[in-house]
Coordinates of C-alpha atoms and ligand atoms in Angstrom, one line a residue:
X1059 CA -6.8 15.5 7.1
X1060 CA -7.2 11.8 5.0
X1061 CA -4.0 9.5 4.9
X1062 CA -3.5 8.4 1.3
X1063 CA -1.2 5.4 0.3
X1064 CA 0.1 4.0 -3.4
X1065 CA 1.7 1.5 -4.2
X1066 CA 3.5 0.3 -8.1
X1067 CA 4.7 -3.0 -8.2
X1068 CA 7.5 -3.2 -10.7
X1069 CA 7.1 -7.0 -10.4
X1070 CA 3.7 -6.6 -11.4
X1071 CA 1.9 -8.6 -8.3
X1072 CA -1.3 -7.6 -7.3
X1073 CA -0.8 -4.7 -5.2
X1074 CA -4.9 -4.2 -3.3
X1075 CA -3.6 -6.0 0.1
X1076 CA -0.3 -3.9 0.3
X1077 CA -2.7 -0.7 0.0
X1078 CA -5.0 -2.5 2.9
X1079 CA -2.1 -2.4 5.3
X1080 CA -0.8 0.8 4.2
X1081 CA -4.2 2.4 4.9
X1082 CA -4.4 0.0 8.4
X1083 CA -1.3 2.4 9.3
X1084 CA -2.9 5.0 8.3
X1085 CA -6.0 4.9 10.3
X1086 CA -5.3 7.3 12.7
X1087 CA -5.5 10.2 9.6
X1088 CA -9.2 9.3 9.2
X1089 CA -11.6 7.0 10.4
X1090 CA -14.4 7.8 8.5
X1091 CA -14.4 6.0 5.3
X1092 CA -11.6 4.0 3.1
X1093 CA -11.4 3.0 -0.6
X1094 CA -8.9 1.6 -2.6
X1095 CA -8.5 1.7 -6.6
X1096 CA -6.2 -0.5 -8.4
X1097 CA -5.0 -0.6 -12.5
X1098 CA -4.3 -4.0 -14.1
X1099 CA -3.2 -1.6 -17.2
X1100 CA -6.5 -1.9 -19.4
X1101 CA -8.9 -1.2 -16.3
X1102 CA -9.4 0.6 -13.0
X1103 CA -11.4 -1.1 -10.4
X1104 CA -12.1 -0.1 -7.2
X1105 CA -14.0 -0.4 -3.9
X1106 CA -14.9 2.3 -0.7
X1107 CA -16.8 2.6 2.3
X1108 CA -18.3 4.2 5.1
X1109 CA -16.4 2.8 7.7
X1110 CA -12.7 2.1 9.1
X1111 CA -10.2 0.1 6.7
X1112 CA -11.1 -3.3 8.9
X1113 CA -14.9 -2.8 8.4
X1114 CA -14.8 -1.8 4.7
X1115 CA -12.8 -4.5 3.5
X1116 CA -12.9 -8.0 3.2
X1117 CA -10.5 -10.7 1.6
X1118 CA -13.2 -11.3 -1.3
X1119 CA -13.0 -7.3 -1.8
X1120 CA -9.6 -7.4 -1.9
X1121 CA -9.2 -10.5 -4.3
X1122 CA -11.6 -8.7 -6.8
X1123 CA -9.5 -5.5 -6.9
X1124 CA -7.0 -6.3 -9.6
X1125 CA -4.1 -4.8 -10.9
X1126 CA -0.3 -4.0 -10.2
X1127 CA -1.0 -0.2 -9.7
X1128 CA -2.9 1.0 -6.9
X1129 CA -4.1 4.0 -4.9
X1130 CA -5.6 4.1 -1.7
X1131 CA -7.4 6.6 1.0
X1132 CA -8.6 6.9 4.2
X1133 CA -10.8 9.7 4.9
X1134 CA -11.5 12.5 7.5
X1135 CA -14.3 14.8 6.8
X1136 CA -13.9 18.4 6.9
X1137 CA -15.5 19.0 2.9
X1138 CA -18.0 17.3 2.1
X1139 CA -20.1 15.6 4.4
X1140 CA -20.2 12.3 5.4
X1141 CA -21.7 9.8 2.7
X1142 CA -20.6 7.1 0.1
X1143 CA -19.9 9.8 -2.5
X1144 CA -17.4 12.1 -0.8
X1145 CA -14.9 8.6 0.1
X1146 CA -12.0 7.8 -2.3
X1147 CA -10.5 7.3 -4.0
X1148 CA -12.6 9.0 -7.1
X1149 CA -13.1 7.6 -10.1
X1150 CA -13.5 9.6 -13.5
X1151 CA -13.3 8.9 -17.3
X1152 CA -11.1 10.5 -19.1
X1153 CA -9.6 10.9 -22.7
X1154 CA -6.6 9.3 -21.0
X1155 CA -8.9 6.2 -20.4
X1156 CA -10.2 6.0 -16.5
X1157 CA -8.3 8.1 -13.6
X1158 CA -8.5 7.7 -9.5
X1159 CA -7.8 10.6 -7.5
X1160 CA -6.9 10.4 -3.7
X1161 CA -6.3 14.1 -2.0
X1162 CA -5.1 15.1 1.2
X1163 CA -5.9 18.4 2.3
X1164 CA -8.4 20.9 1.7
X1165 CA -8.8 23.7 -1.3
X1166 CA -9.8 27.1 -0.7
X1167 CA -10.9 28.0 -4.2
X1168 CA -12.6 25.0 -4.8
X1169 CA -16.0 26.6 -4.9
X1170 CA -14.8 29.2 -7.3
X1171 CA -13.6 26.2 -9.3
X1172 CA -16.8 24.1 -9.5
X1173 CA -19.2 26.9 -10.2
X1174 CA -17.1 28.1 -13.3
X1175 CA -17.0 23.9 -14.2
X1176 CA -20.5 23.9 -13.7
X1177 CA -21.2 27.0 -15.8
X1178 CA -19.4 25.1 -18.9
X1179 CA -21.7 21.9 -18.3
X1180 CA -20.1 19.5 -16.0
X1181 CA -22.3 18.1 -13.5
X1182 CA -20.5 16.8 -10.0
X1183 CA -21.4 14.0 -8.3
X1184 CA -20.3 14.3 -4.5
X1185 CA -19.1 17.8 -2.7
X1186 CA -15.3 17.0 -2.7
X1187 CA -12.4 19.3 -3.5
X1188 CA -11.5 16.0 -4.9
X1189 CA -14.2 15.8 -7.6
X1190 CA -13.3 19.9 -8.3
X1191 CA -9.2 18.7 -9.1
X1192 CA -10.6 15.2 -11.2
X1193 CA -12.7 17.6 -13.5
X1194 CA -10.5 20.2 -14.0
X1195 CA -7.7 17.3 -14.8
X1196 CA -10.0 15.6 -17.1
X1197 CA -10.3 18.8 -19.2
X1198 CA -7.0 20.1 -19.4
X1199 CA -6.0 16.4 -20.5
X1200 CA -8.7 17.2 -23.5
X1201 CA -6.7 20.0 -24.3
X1202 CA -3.4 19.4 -23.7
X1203 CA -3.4 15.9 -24.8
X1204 CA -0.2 15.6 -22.5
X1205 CA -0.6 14.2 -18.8
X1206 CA 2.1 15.9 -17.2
X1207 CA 1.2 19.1 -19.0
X1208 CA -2.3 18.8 -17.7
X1209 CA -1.9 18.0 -14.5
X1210 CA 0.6 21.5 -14.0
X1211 CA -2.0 23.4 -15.9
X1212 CA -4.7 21.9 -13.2
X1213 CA -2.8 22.4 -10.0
X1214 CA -1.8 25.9 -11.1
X1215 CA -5.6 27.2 -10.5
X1216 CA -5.9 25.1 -7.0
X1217 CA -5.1 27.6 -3.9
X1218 CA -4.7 25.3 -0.5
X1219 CA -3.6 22.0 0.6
X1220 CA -3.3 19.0 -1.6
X1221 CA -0.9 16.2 -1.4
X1222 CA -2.2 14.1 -4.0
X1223 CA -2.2 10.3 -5.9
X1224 CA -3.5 10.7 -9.4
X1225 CA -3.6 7.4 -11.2
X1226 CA -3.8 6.3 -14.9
X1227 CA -4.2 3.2 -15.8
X1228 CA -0.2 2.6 -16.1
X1229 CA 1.0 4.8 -13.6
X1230 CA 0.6 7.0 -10.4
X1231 CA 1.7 10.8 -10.2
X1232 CA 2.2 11.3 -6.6
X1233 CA 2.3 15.3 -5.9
X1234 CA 2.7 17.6 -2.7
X1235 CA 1.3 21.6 -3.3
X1236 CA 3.7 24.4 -3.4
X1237 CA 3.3 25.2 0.1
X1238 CA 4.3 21.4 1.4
X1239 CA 0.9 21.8 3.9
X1240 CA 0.7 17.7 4.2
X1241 CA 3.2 15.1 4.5
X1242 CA 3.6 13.0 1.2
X1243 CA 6.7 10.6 1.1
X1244 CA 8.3 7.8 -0.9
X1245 CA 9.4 4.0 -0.1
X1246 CA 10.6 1.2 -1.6
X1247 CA 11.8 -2.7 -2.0
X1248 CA 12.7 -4.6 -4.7
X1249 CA 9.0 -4.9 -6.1
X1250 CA 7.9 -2.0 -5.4
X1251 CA 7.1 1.7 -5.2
X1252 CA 5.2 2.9 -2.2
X1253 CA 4.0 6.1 -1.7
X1254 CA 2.6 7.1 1.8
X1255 CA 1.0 10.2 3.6
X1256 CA 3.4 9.2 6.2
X1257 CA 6.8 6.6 6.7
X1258 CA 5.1 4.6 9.6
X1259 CA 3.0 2.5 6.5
X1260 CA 6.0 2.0 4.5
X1261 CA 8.2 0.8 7.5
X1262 CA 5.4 -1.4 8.8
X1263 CA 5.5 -3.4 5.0
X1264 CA 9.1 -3.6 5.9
X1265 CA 10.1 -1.1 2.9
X1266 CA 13.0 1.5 2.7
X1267 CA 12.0 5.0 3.5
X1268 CA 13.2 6.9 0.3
X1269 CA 12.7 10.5 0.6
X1270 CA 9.9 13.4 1.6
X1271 CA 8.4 14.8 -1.8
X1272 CA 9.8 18.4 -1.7
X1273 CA 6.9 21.0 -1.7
X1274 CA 5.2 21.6 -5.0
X1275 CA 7.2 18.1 -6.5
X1276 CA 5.3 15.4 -8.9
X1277 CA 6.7 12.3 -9.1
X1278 CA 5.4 10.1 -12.1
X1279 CA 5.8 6.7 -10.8
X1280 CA 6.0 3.9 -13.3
X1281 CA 8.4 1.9 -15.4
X1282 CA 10.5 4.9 -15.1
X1283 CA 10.5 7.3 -12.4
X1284 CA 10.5 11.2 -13.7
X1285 CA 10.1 14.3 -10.9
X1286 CA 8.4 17.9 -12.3
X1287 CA 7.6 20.5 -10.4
X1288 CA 4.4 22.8 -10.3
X1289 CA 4.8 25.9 -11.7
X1290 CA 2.3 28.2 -9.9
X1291 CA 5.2 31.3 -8.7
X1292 CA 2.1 33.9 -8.9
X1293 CA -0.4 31.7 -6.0
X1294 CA 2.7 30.4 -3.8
X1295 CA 4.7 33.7 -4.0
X1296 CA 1.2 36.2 -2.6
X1297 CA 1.5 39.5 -1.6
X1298 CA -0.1 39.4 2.6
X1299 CA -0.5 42.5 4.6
X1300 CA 2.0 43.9 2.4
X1301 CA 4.8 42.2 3.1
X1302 CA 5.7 38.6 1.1
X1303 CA 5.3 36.4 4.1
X1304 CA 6.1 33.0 3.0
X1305 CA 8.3 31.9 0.1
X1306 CA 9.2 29.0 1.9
X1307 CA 7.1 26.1 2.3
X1308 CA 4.5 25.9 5.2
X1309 CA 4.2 22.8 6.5
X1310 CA 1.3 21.9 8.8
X1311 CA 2.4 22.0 12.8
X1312 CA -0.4 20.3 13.8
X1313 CA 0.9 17.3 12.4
X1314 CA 3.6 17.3 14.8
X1315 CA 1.8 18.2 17.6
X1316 CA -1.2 15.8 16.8
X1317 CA -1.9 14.3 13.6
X1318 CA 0.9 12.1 12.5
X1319 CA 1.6 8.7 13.9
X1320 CA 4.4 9.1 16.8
X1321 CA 7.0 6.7 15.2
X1322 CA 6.6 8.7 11.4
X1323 CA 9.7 11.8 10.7
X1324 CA 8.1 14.0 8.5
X1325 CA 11.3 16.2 6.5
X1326 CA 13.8 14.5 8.3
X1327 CA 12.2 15.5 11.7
X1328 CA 10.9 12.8 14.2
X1329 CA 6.9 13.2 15.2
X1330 CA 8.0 11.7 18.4
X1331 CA 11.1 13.8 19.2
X1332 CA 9.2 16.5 18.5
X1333 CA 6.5 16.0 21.1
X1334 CA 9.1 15.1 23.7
X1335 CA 11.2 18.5 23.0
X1336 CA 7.8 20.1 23.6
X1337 CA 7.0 18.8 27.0
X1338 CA 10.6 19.9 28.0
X1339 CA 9.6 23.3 26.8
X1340 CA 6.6 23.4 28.5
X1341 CA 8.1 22.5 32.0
X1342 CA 10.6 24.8 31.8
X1343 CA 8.1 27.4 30.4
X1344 CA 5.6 26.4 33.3
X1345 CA 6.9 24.8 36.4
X1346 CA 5.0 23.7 38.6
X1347 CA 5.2 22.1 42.2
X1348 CA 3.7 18.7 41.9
X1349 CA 3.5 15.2 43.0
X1350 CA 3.0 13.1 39.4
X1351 CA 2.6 14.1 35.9
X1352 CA 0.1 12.1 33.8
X1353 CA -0.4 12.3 30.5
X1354 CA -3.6 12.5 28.6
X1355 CA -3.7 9.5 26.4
X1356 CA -2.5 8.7 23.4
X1357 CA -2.4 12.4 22.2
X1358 CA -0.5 13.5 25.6
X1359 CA 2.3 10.9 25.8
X1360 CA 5.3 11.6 24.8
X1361 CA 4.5 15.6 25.7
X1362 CA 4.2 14.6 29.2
X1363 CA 7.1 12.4 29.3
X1364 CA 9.3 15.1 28.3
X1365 CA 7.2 17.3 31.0
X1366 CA 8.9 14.3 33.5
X1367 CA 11.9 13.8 32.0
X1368 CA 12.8 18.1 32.3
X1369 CA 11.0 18.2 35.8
X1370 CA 12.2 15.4 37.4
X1371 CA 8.5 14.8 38.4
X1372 CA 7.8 10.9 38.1
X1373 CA 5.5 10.0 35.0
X1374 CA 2.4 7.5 36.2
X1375 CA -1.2 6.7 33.9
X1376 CA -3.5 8.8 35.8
X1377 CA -6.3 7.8 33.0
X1378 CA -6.9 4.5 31.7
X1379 CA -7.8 4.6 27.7
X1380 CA -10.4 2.7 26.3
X1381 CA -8.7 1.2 23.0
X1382 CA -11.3 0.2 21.2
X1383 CA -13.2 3.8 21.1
X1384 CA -12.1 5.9 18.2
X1385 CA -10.5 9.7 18.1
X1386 CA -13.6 12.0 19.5
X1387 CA -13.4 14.3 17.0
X1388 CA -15.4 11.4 14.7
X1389 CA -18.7 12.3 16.2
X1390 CA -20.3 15.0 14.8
X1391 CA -22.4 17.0 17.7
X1392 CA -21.5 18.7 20.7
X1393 CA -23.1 16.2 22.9
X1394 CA -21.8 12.7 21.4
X1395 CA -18.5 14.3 21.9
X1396 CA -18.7 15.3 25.7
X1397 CA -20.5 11.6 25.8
X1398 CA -17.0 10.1 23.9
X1399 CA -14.9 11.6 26.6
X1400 CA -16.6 9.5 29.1
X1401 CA -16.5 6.4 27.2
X1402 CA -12.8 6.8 26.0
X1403 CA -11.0 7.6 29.2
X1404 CA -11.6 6.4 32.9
X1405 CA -9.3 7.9 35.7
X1406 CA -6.9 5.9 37.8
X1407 CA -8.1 6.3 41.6
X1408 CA -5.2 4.7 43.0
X1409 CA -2.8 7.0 40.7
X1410 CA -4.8 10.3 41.5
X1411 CA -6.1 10.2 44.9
X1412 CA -4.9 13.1 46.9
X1413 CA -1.6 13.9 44.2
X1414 CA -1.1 17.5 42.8
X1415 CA -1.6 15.7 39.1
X1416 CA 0.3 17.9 36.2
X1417 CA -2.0 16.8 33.5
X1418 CA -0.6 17.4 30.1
X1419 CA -2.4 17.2 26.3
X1420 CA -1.5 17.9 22.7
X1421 CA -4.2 20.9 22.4
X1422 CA -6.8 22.5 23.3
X1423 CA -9.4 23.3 20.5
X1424 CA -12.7 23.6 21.8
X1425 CA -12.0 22.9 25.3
X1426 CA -15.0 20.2 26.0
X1427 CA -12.2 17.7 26.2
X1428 CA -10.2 19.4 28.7
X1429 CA -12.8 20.2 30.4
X1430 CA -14.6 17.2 30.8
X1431 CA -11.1 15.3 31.9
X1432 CA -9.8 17.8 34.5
X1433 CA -13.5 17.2 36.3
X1434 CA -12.7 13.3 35.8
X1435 CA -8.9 13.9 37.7
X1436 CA -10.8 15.9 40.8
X1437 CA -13.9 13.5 41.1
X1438 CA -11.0 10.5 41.7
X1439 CA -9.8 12.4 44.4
X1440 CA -6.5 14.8 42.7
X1441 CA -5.8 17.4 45.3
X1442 CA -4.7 20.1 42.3
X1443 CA -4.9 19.2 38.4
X1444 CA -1.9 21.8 36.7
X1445 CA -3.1 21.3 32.9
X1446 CA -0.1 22.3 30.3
X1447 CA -1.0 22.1 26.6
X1448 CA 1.9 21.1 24.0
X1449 CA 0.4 23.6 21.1
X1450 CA -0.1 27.3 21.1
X1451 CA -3.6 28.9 21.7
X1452 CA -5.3 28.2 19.3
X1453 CA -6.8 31.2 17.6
X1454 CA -7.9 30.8 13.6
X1455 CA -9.9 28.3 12.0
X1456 CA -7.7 26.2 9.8
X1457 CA -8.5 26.5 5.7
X1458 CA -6.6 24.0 4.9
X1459 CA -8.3 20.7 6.4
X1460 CA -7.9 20.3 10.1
X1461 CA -11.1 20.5 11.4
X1462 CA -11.1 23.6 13.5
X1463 CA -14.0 25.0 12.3
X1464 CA -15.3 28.4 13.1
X1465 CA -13.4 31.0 15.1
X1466 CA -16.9 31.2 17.4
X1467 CA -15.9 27.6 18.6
X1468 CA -12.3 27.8 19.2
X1469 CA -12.2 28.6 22.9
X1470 CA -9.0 30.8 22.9
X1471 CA -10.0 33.2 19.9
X1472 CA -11.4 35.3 22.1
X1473 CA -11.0 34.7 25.7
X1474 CA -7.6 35.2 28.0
X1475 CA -5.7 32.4 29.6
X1476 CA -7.4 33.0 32.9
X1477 CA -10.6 33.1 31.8
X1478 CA -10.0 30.0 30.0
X1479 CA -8.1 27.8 32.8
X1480 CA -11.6 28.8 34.9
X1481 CA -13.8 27.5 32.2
X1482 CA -11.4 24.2 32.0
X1483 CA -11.7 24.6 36.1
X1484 CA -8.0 23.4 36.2
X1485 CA -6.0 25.0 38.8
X1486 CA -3.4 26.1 36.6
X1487 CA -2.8 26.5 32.7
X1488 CA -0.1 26.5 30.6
X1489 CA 0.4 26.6 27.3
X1490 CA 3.5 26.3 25.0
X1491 CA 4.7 29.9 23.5
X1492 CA 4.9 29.7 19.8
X1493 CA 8.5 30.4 20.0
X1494 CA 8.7 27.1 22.1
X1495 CA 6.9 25.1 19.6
X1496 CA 9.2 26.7 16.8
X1497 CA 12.0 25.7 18.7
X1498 CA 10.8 22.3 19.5
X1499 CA 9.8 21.2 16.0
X1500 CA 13.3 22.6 14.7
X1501 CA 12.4 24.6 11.9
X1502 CA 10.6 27.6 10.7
X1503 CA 9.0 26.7 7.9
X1504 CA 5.6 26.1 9.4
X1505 CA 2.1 26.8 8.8
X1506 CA 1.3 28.7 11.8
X1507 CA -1.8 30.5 10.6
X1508 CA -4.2 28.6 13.4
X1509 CA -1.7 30.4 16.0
X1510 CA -1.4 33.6 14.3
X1511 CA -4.2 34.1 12.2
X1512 CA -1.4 35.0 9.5
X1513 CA -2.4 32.7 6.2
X1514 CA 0.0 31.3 3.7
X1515 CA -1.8 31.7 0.8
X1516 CA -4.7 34.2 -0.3
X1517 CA -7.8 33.2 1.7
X1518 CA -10.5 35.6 -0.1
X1519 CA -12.9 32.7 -1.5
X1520 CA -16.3 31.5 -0.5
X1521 CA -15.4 28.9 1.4
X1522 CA -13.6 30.7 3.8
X1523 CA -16.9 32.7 4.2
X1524 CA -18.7 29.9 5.2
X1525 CA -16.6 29.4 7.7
Ligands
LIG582 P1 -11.5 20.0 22.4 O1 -10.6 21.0 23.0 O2 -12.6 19.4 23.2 O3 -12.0 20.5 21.1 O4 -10.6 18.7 22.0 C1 -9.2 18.8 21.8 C2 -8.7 17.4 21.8 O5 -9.1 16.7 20.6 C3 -7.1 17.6 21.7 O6 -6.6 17.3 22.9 C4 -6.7 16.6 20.6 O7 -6.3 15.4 21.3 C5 -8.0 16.3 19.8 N1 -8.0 17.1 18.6 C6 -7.5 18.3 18.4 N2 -7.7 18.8 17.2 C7 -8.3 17.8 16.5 C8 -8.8 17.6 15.2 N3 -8.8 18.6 14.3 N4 -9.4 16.4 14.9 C9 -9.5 15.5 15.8 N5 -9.1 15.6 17.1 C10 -8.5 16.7 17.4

């Protein structure tokens, strides 16, 4: 995943601390690392960290990061592991003078990409697909001698998800792939640009929401403002299972269902609206005879209030959140995890005791979550715990950076729903259809291929066979 954030000040202030609150709203995209880069013109300095955006900055940090231009990233690991190098922004010379790179998203030809780099001599410093994009940029801008030129001849060989800030030292190209995977959208004032992963950082620096990037759109953002597209019609428009499945864009669901903030609208359609239309789907898709519905917090909100809301069952906090515990997906192994469960939510015994408790979450990916919080709802006394899940079953590993590893893990690739509502030991499961979700989120467009196992672009590289 990763949230990135830019910002251009046509008034030519010092932008670093606009980027820090951008990336504060962004935290929930990643919590692993942040860095910022900014551009006083002549130079590009810039600053990152292991950490989240509180830990890794300080005022001092911020002061010393100059410059009226600036990009900024907060990172979620699925390439790469987890170490200085693979943060970003990243930094690289260039014949253009120094360039940052911030990327959202993951490549699937990125391997392909580095080892015919490495043939003709580079030499990478971290494991990013954002390194792969910075080198291949570098060189086309040796031979092209054109930026805009050179950044279409480098996007036209990446395959996968990328919305992306490339800066220079005098501007930022802000760009979202072909297939529109990730959110990428644009705000403003009267100093300045802002470009955001999602509208809740540019509404919390009290900016206008402008507009979505369209899919495969770069916007060079400077003293003028000038839109190209990305001409790759061979990669977006692929031949699958012969039939052309998508020329339309495919934009992540997952971001609806778990990934953006709730208060963000990603093309026009409301995060929060979404996940509310959902739970109404899923109680009229599985009713259920029960005393409370309780959501599983945060990612279970709003789903379970539209569960209420379409049930007319009354909405309570069965599960008390501990706020200052992170998302649990941050720790790496199997046992932290189930140990993060524990720390993060504590049941309600007053709520629970002897109810028939319609419990209701975004997803269910490996099912140790579920799991451990339906056992939590019975040990506090719950009668019956009725779980209903606001995504799809969960099938395919996602290529294109969620972290839903390998298909081995997922606990629906290969089991049935009864088999998995006795491993959850819930007393009933229910999940949303995927016409539901379609119907929920409002438009077809979608990347669906976690659901369906159906890709929307070519998925034949070595990365993939890692998987
Ligand atoms: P589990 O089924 O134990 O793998 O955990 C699923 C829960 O983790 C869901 O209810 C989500 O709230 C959250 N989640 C799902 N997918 C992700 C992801 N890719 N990264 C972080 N958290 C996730």
């Amino acid at each position: 995943m990763c949230g990135i954030f830019g910002v251009y000040s046509l008034s030519r202030e010092n932008v670093a601390k606009k980027i820090y609150y951008g990336l504060f709203s962004l935290q929930h995209r990643g919590q692993e690392g942040a860095g910022i880069a900014t551009s006083d013109s002549y130079n590009i300095y810039s600053y990152k960290n292991i950490g989240l955006v509180t830990e890794v900055f300080n005022d001092e940090i911020l002061q010393n990061l100059i410059g009226y231009i600036g990009i900024g990233h907060v990172r979620y690991s699925t390439t790469g592991g987890k170490c200085l190098e693979n943060c970003q922004p990243f930094v690289v010379k260039s014949s253009f003078g120094n360039i940052a790179i911030a990327h959202n998203g993951d490549l699937l030809n990125s391997e392909e990409l580095r080892l015919e780099l490495e043939k003709k001599g580079h030499i990478f410093t971290s494991s990013t697909d954002s390194e792969v994009i910075a080198q291949l940029l570098v060189r086309e801008l040796l031979k092209t001698k054109d930026r805009v030129e050179a950044i279409q001849n480098t996007l036209k060989k990446l395959v996968g998800a990328y919305s992306l800030l490339i800066m220079f030292n005098d501007k930022i190209f802000a760009i979202r792939d072909p297939w529109g995977f990730k959110p990428l959208c644009l705000g403003r004032d009267e100093d300045n640009i802002y470009v955001s992963s999602e509208d809740c950082a540019i509404n919390t620096l009290d900016a206008k929401f402008v507009r979505d990037l369209e899919p495969g759109e770069i916007v060079e953002i400077g003293e003028d403002i000038n839109i190209y597209k990305i001409e790759n019609e061979d990669i977006y428009n692929v031949e699958l299972e012969g039939e052309r499945v998508y020329k339309k864009a495919a934009t992540c669901m997952f971001e609806y269902v778990y990934f953006a903030r709730p208060d963000s609208t990603i093309d026009g359609i409301s995060v929060y609206k979404v996940r509310k239309n959902i739970g109404r789907e899923l109680a009229k898709e599985h009713p259920t005879d029960a005393d409370i519905v309780s959501p599983i917090p945060d990612s279970g909100n709003t789903f379970a209030l539209g569960y209420a809301e379409e049930s007319k069952i009354p909405y309570y906090e069965g599960l008390m959140k501990n706020k200052y515990v992170g998302r649990t997906f941050i720790l790496p192994s199997q046992n932290e995890r189930e140990l993060a469960v524990r720390l993060k939510l504590s049941p309600i015994r007053a709520v629970l005791e002897n109810k028939r408790v319609v419990l209701v979450d975004d997803s269910i990916v490996r099912g140790t979550t579920s799991r451990r919080i339906v056992e939590l709802v019975r040990k506090a006394g719950a009668k019956e715990v009725h779980l209903r899940i606001g995504c799809p079953k969960i099938i395919s590993p996602c290529y294109y950076g969620i972290d839903m590893p390998t298909k081995k893990e997922l606990i629906a690739s290969n089991k049935d729903l009864e088999s998995i509502r006795k491993e959850i030991g819930a007393d009933s499961l229910g999940y949303v259809s995927l016409e539901g979700l379609i119907k929920a989120i409002g438009r077809k467009d979608l990347c669906l291929a976690c659901l369906t196992g159906r890709y929307p672009t070519p998925i034949k590289f070595k990365k993939v066979k890692d998987y």
